[in-house]
Amino acid sequence: KNQVEQSPQSLIILEGKNCTLQCNYTVSPFSNLRWYKQDTGRGPVSLTIMTFSENTKSNGRYTATLDADTKQSSLHITASQLSDSASYICVVSARDSSYKLIFGSGTRLLVRP
Amino acid sequence: DAGVTQSPTHLIKTRGQHVTLRCSPISGHKSVSWYQQVLGQGPQFIFQYYEKEERGRGNFPDRFSARQFPNYSSELNVNALLLGDSALYLCASSLGQGQGNTEAFFGQGTRLTVV
């Protein structure tokens, strides 16, 4: 069964600190992996998209890694800011006829002053 | 250029009623997908439309239906509302047919509360 699991479920860090969010998936055949940021009550906004051949991708203070062999990805946030408080959702696309998006449940991050 | 727009932003309905949610994709995008997001969970796929035809359907009852118009805007209809239908309904638009082989842009959602 195609699944995406994220950890931790929630995380509290102090402003200025770094953090790393984890994503494990069992989606096959794999097409791409995306990280989205979702503010409360708003739609998800794309941070990165990585294909099979990409190991790392950065978007400002956000750096995503992908290990297609172990089917793991991480999102590293550097020098966190209060505005980073949001849910971060890992999404994997299956390379089948529908190219369906499979969503994780997200990690809820709270950055405190 | 406007992003994905959804209306209304908030809605309160009574059990048994029906509801229509609307989505306008980014100009030039021909694919619209609908998702249901219950509080604390990731979005669940409901429907995908491309070029006015249904291209995918998630595991939702027949009370849920949708359509796409010639201008590529879309409506999601839910009949006989249940309390469990309370959720954030998200619309995503993309250029290509598949949900996952092109960039997907989400609207800010419609918050539906069923009482």
PDB file of C-alpha atoms in Angstrom:
ATOM      1  CA  LYS A   1       0.000   0.000   0.000  1.00  0.00           C
ATOM      2  CA  ASN A   2       1.306   3.462  -0.911  1.00  0.00           C
ATOM      3  CA  GLN A   3       1.932   5.393   2.287  1.00  0.00           C
ATOM      4  CA  VAL A   4       3.791   8.445   3.502  1.00  0.00           C
ATOM      5  CA  GLU A   5       4.699   8.711   7.177  1.00  0.00           C
ATOM      6  CA  GLN A   6       6.129  11.777   8.871  1.00  0.00           C
ATOM      7  CA  SER A   7       7.845  12.338  12.167  1.00  0.00           C
ATOM      8  CA  PRO A   8       7.648  13.901  14.589  1.00  0.00           C
ATOM      9  CA  GLN A   9       3.936  14.736  14.664  1.00  0.00           C
ATOM     10  CA  SER A  10       4.711  18.022  16.354  1.00  0.00           C
ATOM     11  CA  LEU A  11       7.786  19.983  17.332  1.00  0.00           C
ATOM     12  CA  ILE A  12       8.496  23.081  19.411  1.00  0.00           C
ATOM     13  CA  ILE A  13      11.768  24.954  18.963  1.00  0.00           C
ATOM     14  CA  LEU A  14      13.164  28.314  19.959  1.00  0.00           C
ATOM     15  CA  GLU A  15      13.582  31.071  17.415  1.00  0.00           C
ATOM     16  CA  GLY A  16      16.983  30.917  15.751  1.00  0.00           C
ATOM     17  CA  LYS A  17      17.437  27.184  16.258  1.00  0.00           C
ATOM     18  CA  ASN A  18      17.637  24.558  13.501  1.00  0.00           C
ATOM     19  CA  CYS A  19      15.374  21.550  13.116  1.00  0.00           C
ATOM     20  CA  THR A  20      14.945  18.513  10.887  1.00  0.00           C
ATOM     21  CA  LEU A  21      11.681  16.862   9.886  1.00  0.00           C
ATOM     22  CA  GLN A  22      11.531  13.295   8.620  1.00  0.00           C
ATOM     23  CA  CYS A  23       9.498  11.559   5.920  1.00  0.00           C
ATOM     24  CA  ASN A  24       9.424   7.846   5.063  1.00  0.00           C
ATOM     25  CA  TYR A  25       7.462   6.526   2.122  1.00  0.00           C
ATOM     26  CA  THR A  26       6.491   3.239   0.550  1.00  0.00           C
ATOM     27  CA  VAL A  27       5.183   4.668  -2.723  1.00  0.00           C
ATOM     28  CA  SER A  28       6.111   2.687  -5.812  1.00  0.00           C
ATOM     29  CA  PRO A  29       6.880   3.340  -8.580  1.00  0.00           C
ATOM     30  CA  PHE A  30       8.290   6.643  -7.387  1.00  0.00           C
ATOM     31  CA  SER A  31       7.975   9.827  -9.442  1.00  0.00           C
ATOM     32  CA  ASN A  32       8.853  12.742  -7.179  1.00  0.00           C
ATOM     33  CA  LEU A  33       8.745  13.965  -3.590  1.00  0.00           C
ATOM     34  CA  ARG A  34       7.547  17.362  -2.474  1.00  0.00           C
ATOM     35  CA  TRP A  35       7.574  19.326   0.735  1.00  0.00           C
ATOM     36  CA  TYR A  36       4.781  21.791   1.358  1.00  0.00           C
ATOM     37  CA  LYS A  37       4.331  24.413   4.066  1.00  0.00           C
ATOM     38  CA  GLN A  38       0.783  24.934   5.261  1.00  0.00           C
ATOM     39  CA  ASP A  39      -0.220  27.778   7.541  1.00  0.00           C
ATOM     40  CA  THR A  40      -3.265  27.106   9.704  1.00  0.00           C
ATOM     41  CA  GLY A  41      -6.471  27.263   7.665  1.00  0.00           C
ATOM     42  CA  ARG A  42      -4.643  28.004   4.420  1.00  0.00           C
ATOM     43  CA  GLY A  43      -3.681  25.971   1.373  1.00  0.00           C
ATOM     44  CA  PRO A  44      -0.282  24.245   1.139  1.00  0.00           C
ATOM     45  CA  VAL A  45       2.554  26.125  -0.538  1.00  0.00           C
ATOM     46  CA  SER A  46       5.312  24.222  -2.312  1.00  0.00           C
ATOM     47  CA  LEU A  47       8.828  24.422  -0.852  1.00  0.00           C
ATOM     48  CA  THR A  48      10.729  21.856  -2.944  1.00  0.00           C
ATOM     49  CA  ILE A  49      10.170  19.119  -5.513  1.00  0.00           C
ATOM     50  CA  MET A  50      12.767  16.376  -5.961  1.00  0.00           C
ATOM     51  CA  THR A  51      12.959  13.616  -8.519  1.00  0.00           C
ATOM     52  CA  PHE A  52      14.684  10.261  -8.199  1.00  0.00           C
ATOM     53  CA  SER A  53      18.083  11.584  -9.253  1.00  0.00           C
ATOM     54  CA  GLU A  54      18.177  14.553  -6.868  1.00  0.00           C
ATOM     55  CA  ASN A  55      19.731  14.098  -3.419  1.00  0.00           C
ATOM     56  CA  THR A  56      19.339  17.585  -2.044  1.00  0.00           C
ATOM     57  CA  LYS A  57      17.513  20.771  -2.887  1.00  0.00           C
ATOM     58  CA  SER A  58      17.436  24.133  -1.131  1.00  0.00           C
ATOM     59  CA  ASN A  59      14.948  26.953  -0.985  1.00  0.00           C
ATOM     60  CA  GLY A  60      16.328  29.729   1.189  1.00  0.00           C
ATOM     61  CA  ARG A  61      16.579  28.435   4.742  1.00  0.00           C
ATOM     62  CA  TYR A  62      14.851  25.166   3.765  1.00  0.00           C
ATOM     63  CA  THR A  63      16.956  22.225   2.591  1.00  0.00           C
ATOM     64  CA  ALA A  64      15.385  18.923   1.570  1.00  0.00           C
ATOM     65  CA  THR A  65      17.245  15.659   1.137  1.00  0.00           C
ATOM     66  CA  LEU A  66      16.148  12.482  -0.579  1.00  0.00           C
ATOM     67  CA  ASP A  67      17.493   8.946  -0.298  1.00  0.00           C
ATOM     68  CA  ALA A  68      15.581   6.970  -2.915  1.00  0.00           C
ATOM     69  CA  ASP A  69      17.248   3.728  -1.869  1.00  0.00           C
ATOM     70  CA  THR A  70      15.985   3.856   1.716  1.00  0.00           C
ATOM     71  CA  LYS A  71      12.860   5.812   0.696  1.00  0.00           C
ATOM     72  CA  GLN A  72      13.524   8.563   3.181  1.00  0.00           C
ATOM     73  CA  SER A  73      13.488  12.320   2.971  1.00  0.00           C
ATOM     74  CA  SER A  74      14.212  15.098   5.416  1.00  0.00           C
ATOM     75  CA  LEU A  75      13.493  18.808   5.552  1.00  0.00           C
ATOM     76  CA  HIS A  76      16.047  20.898   7.429  1.00  0.00           C
ATOM     77  CA  ILE A  77      15.131  24.390   8.559  1.00  0.00           C
ATOM     78  CA  THR A  78      18.024  26.674   9.418  1.00  0.00           C
ATOM     79  CA  ALA A  79      17.891  29.650  11.800  1.00  0.00           C
ATOM     80  CA  SER A  80      14.171  29.286  12.411  1.00  0.00           C
ATOM     81  CA  GLN A  81      11.885  32.309  12.462  1.00  0.00           C
ATOM     82  CA  LEU A  82       8.501  32.829  14.093  1.00  0.00           C
ATOM     83  CA  SER A  83       6.942  32.763  10.605  1.00  0.00           C
ATOM     84  CA  ASP A  84       8.157  29.178  10.167  1.00  0.00           C
ATOM     85  CA  SER A  85       5.399  28.077  12.554  1.00  0.00           C
ATOM     86  CA  ALA A  86       3.182  25.930  10.330  1.00  0.00           C
ATOM     87  CA  SER A  87       2.526  22.349   9.282  1.00  0.00           C
ATOM     88  CA  TYR A  88       5.034  20.785   6.910  1.00  0.00           C
ATOM     89  CA  ILE A  89       3.633  18.111   4.649  1.00  0.00           C
ATOM     90  CA  CYS A  90       5.609  15.521   2.722  1.00  0.00           C
ATOM     91  CA  VAL A  91       3.926  14.463  -0.531  1.00  0.00           C
ATOM     92  CA  VAL A  92       5.017  11.670  -2.831  1.00  0.00           C
ATOM     93  CA  SER A  93       3.878  11.207  -6.401  1.00  0.00           C
ATOM     94  CA  ALA A  94       3.396   7.723  -7.805  1.00  0.00           C
ATOM     95  CA  ARG A  95       4.582   7.228 -11.373  1.00  0.00           C
ATOM     96  CA  ASP A  96       1.496   5.396 -12.516  1.00  0.00           C
ATOM     97  CA  SER A  97      -1.279   6.289 -14.936  1.00  0.00           C
ATOM     98  CA  SER A  98      -2.734   8.859 -12.561  1.00  0.00           C
ATOM     99  CA  TYR A  99       0.465  10.312 -11.093  1.00  0.00           C
ATOM    100  CA  LYS A 100      -1.510  10.489  -7.865  1.00  0.00           C
ATOM    101  CA  LEU A 101      -0.256  12.629  -4.966  1.00  0.00           C
ATOM    102  CA  ILE A 102       0.015  10.798  -1.649  1.00  0.00           C
ATOM    103  CA  PHE A 103       0.123  13.075   1.376  1.00  0.00           C
ATOM    104  CA  GLY A 104       1.643  12.532   4.778  1.00  0.00           C
ATOM    105  CA  SER A 105      -0.172  13.789   7.865  1.00  0.00           C
ATOM    106  CA  GLY A 106       2.322  16.559   8.385  1.00  0.00           C
ATOM    107  CA  THR A 107       4.589  17.795  11.167  1.00  0.00           C
ATOM    108  CA  ARG A 108       3.247  20.731  13.114  1.00  0.00           C
ATOM    109  CA  LEU A 109       6.106  23.101  13.938  1.00  0.00           C
ATOM    110  CA  LEU A 110       5.859  25.845  16.541  1.00  0.00           C
ATOM    111  CA  VAL A 111       8.686  28.356  16.784  1.00  0.00           C
ATOM    112  CA  ARG A 112       8.745  30.256  20.075  1.00  0.00           C
ATOM    113  CA  PRO A 113      10.497  33.572  20.780  1.00  0.00           C
TER     114      PRO A 113
ATOM    115  CA  ASP B   1      -1.470  36.905 -12.273  1.00  0.00           C
ATOM    116  CA  ALA B   2      -4.078  35.552  -9.858  1.00  0.00           C
ATOM    117  CA  GLY B   3      -3.427  32.277  -8.128  1.00  0.00           C
ATOM    118  CA  VAL B   4      -5.981  29.565  -7.466  1.00  0.00           C
ATOM    119  CA  THR B   5      -9.122  31.131  -6.042  1.00  0.00           C
ATOM    120  CA  GLN B   6     -11.778  29.312  -4.065  1.00  0.00           C
ATOM    121  CA  SER B   7     -15.164  30.452  -2.870  1.00  0.00           C
ATOM    122  CA  PRO B   8     -16.606  30.781  -0.389  1.00  0.00           C
ATOM    123  CA  THR B   9     -13.813  30.908   2.193  1.00  0.00           C
ATOM    124  CA  HIS B  10     -16.052  29.780   5.032  1.00  0.00           C
ATOM    125  CA  LEU B  11     -19.408  28.031   5.090  1.00  0.00           C
ATOM    126  CA  ILE B  12     -21.735  26.674   7.754  1.00  0.00           C
ATOM    127  CA  LYS B  13     -24.366  24.117   6.759  1.00  0.00           C
ATOM    128  CA  THR B  14     -26.853  21.899   8.544  1.00  0.00           C
ATOM    129  CA  ARG B  15     -26.828  18.106   8.360  1.00  0.00           C
ATOM    130  CA  GLY B  16     -28.742  16.852   5.325  1.00  0.00           C
ATOM    131  CA  GLN B  17     -28.205  19.984   3.271  1.00  0.00           C
ATOM    132  CA  HIS B  18     -26.118  20.157   0.130  1.00  0.00           C
ATOM    133  CA  VAL B  19     -23.213  22.443  -0.662  1.00  0.00           C
ATOM    134  CA  THR B  20     -21.412  23.699  -3.761  1.00  0.00           C
ATOM    135  CA  LEU B  21     -17.798  24.799  -3.578  1.00  0.00           C
ATOM    136  CA  ARG B  22     -16.107  26.666  -6.423  1.00  0.00           C
ATOM    137  CA  CYS B  23     -12.575  26.858  -7.729  1.00  0.00           C
ATOM    138  CA  SER B  24     -10.912  28.942 -10.422  1.00  0.00           C
ATOM    139  CA  PRO B  25      -7.519  27.594 -11.521  1.00  0.00           C
ATOM    140  CA  ILE B  26      -4.493  29.603 -12.518  1.00  0.00           C
ATOM    141  CA  SER B  27      -4.886  31.004 -16.011  1.00  0.00           C
ATOM    142  CA  GLY B  28      -3.681  28.446 -18.539  1.00  0.00           C
ATOM    143  CA  HIS B  29      -4.016  25.495 -16.181  1.00  0.00           C
ATOM    144  CA  LYS B  30      -6.347  22.792 -17.437  1.00  0.00           C
ATOM    145  CA  SER B  31      -6.283  20.399 -14.489  1.00  0.00           C
ATOM    146  CA  VAL B  32      -8.152  20.849 -11.227  1.00  0.00           C
ATOM    147  CA  SER B  33      -8.015  18.491  -8.265  1.00  0.00           C
ATOM    148  CA  TRP B  34     -10.099  18.518  -5.098  1.00  0.00           C
ATOM    149  CA  TYR B  35      -8.927  17.435  -1.650  1.00  0.00           C
ATOM    150  CA  GLN B  36     -10.553  17.105   1.759  1.00  0.00           C
ATOM    151  CA  GLN B  37      -8.428  17.929   4.782  1.00  0.00           C
ATOM    152  CA  VAL B  38      -9.766  17.021   8.191  1.00  0.00           C
ATOM    153  CA  LEU B  39      -8.187  18.876  11.107  1.00  0.00           C
ATOM    154  CA  GLY B  40      -4.803  17.454  12.025  1.00  0.00           C
ATOM    155  CA  GLN B  41      -4.494  15.253   8.950  1.00  0.00           C
ATOM    156  CA  GLY B  42      -3.044  15.534   5.464  1.00  0.00           C
ATOM    157  CA  PRO B  43      -5.286  16.219   2.470  1.00  0.00           C
ATOM    158  CA  GLN B  44      -7.214  13.279   0.997  1.00  0.00           C
ATOM    159  CA  PHE B  45      -7.773  13.132  -2.752  1.00  0.00           C
ATOM    160  CA  ILE B  46     -11.405  13.433  -3.895  1.00  0.00           C
ATOM    161  CA  PHE B  47     -11.421  14.156  -7.653  1.00  0.00           C
ATOM    162  CA  GLN B  48      -9.241  15.242 -10.519  1.00  0.00           C
ATOM    163  CA  TYR B  49     -10.509  16.840 -13.722  1.00  0.00           C
ATOM    164  CA  TYR B  50      -8.520  17.536 -16.857  1.00  0.00           C
ATOM    165  CA  GLU B  51      -9.938  19.105 -19.989  1.00  0.00           C
ATOM    166  CA  LYS B  52     -13.431  18.866 -18.489  1.00  0.00           C
ATOM    167  CA  GLU B  53     -13.239  15.099 -17.974  1.00  0.00           C
ATOM    168  CA  GLU B  54     -12.899  13.188 -14.723  1.00  0.00           C
ATOM    169  CA  ARG B  55      -9.427  11.630 -14.629  1.00  0.00           C
ATOM    170  CA  GLY B  56      -9.340  10.329 -11.098  1.00  0.00           C
ATOM    171  CA  ARG B  57     -11.570   9.667  -8.124  1.00  0.00           C
ATOM    172  CA  GLY B  58     -10.643   9.000  -4.532  1.00  0.00           C
ATOM    173  CA  ASN B  59     -12.395   6.813  -1.994  1.00  0.00           C
ATOM    174  CA  PHE B  60     -15.370   9.054  -1.289  1.00  0.00           C
ATOM    175  CA  PRO B  61     -19.108   8.214  -1.362  1.00  0.00           C
ATOM    176  CA  ASP B  62     -21.388   9.099  -4.249  1.00  0.00           C
ATOM    177  CA  ARG B  63     -22.655  12.068  -2.253  1.00  0.00           C
ATOM    178  CA  PHE B  64     -19.550  13.802  -3.576  1.00  0.00           C
ATOM    179  CA  SER B  65     -19.573  14.930  -7.195  1.00  0.00           C
ATOM    180  CA  ALA B  66     -17.742  17.481  -9.274  1.00  0.00           C
ATOM    181  CA  ARG B  67     -17.516  18.966 -12.703  1.00  0.00           C
ATOM    182  CA  GLN B  68     -15.254  21.203 -14.742  1.00  0.00           C
ATOM    183  CA  PHE B  69     -16.502  23.937 -17.022  1.00  0.00           C
ATOM    184  CA  PRO B  70     -15.233  25.065 -20.457  1.00  0.00           C
ATOM    185  CA  ASN B  71     -13.246  27.862 -18.770  1.00  0.00           C
ATOM    186  CA  TYR B  72     -11.584  25.160 -16.585  1.00  0.00           C
ATOM    187  CA  SER B  73     -13.179  26.374 -13.366  1.00  0.00           C
ATOM    188  CA  SER B  74     -14.655  23.629 -11.237  1.00  0.00           C
ATOM    189  CA  GLU B  75     -17.386  22.904  -8.730  1.00  0.00           C
ATOM    190  CA  LEU B  76     -17.449  20.331  -5.960  1.00  0.00           C
ATOM    191  CA  ASN B  77     -20.893  19.296  -4.786  1.00  0.00           C
ATOM    192  CA  VAL B  78     -21.673  17.410  -1.614  1.00  0.00           C
ATOM    193  CA  ASN B  79     -25.196  16.146  -0.930  1.00  0.00           C
ATOM    194  CA  ALA B  80     -26.831  14.983   2.290  1.00  0.00           C
ATOM    195  CA  LEU B  81     -24.143  16.557   4.454  1.00  0.00           C
ATOM    196  CA  LEU B  82     -22.894  14.671   7.491  1.00  0.00           C
ATOM    197  CA  LEU B  83     -21.086  16.040  10.517  1.00  0.00           C
ATOM    198  CA  GLY B  84     -17.995  14.173   9.309  1.00  0.00           C
ATOM    199  CA  ASP B  85     -17.913  16.257   6.138  1.00  0.00           C
ATOM    200  CA  SER B  86     -16.672  19.198   8.192  1.00  0.00           C
ATOM    201  CA  ALA B  87     -13.221  19.931   6.816  1.00  0.00           C
ATOM    202  CA  LEU B  88     -11.043  22.255   4.788  1.00  0.00           C
ATOM    203  CA  TYR B  89     -11.681  21.609   1.084  1.00  0.00           C
ATOM    204  CA  LEU B  90      -8.704  22.390  -1.094  1.00  0.00           C
ATOM    205  CA  CYS B  91      -8.519  22.904  -4.811  1.00  0.00           C
ATOM    206  CA  ALA B  92      -5.255  22.516  -6.722  1.00  0.00           C
ATOM    207  CA  SER B  93      -4.549  23.464 -10.309  1.00  0.00           C
ATOM    208  CA  SER B  94      -1.784  22.263 -12.584  1.00  0.00           C
ATOM    209  CA  LEU B  95      -0.782  22.440 -16.229  1.00  0.00           C
ATOM    210  CA  GLY B  96      -0.548  18.740 -16.945  1.00  0.00           C
ATOM    211  CA  GLN B  97      -2.958  15.878 -16.763  1.00  0.00           C
ATOM    212  CA  GLY B  98      -1.381  14.042 -13.873  1.00  0.00           C
ATOM    213  CA  GLN B  99      -1.542  15.397 -10.350  1.00  0.00           C
ATOM    214  CA  GLY B 100       2.010  14.414  -9.645  1.00  0.00           C
ATOM    215  CA  ASN B 101       4.043  15.001 -12.784  1.00  0.00           C
ATOM    216  CA  THR B 102       3.562  18.745 -12.787  1.00  0.00           C
ATOM    217  CA  GLU B 103       3.654  21.455 -10.149  1.00  0.00           C
ATOM    218  CA  ALA B 104       0.396  21.691  -8.202  1.00  0.00           C
ATOM    219  CA  PHE B 105      -0.739  25.053  -6.852  1.00  0.00           C
ATOM    220  CA  PHE B 106      -3.290  25.108  -4.061  1.00  0.00           C
ATOM    221  CA  GLY B 107      -5.989  27.595  -3.255  1.00  0.00           C
ATOM    222  CA  GLN B 108      -6.491  28.743   0.308  1.00  0.00           C
ATOM    223  CA  GLY B 109      -9.418  26.414   0.738  1.00  0.00           C
ATOM    224  CA  THR B 110     -13.042  26.515   1.836  1.00  0.00           C
ATOM    225  CA  ARG B 111     -13.664  25.787   5.495  1.00  0.00           C
ATOM    226  CA  LEU B 112     -16.941  23.825   5.695  1.00  0.00           C
ATOM    227  CA  THR B 113     -18.594  23.329   9.050  1.00  0.00           C
ATOM    228  CA  VAL B 114     -21.602  21.011   9.273  1.00  0.00           C
ATOM    229  CA  VAL B 115     -23.757  21.430  12.373  1.00  0.00           C
TER     230      VAL B 115
END
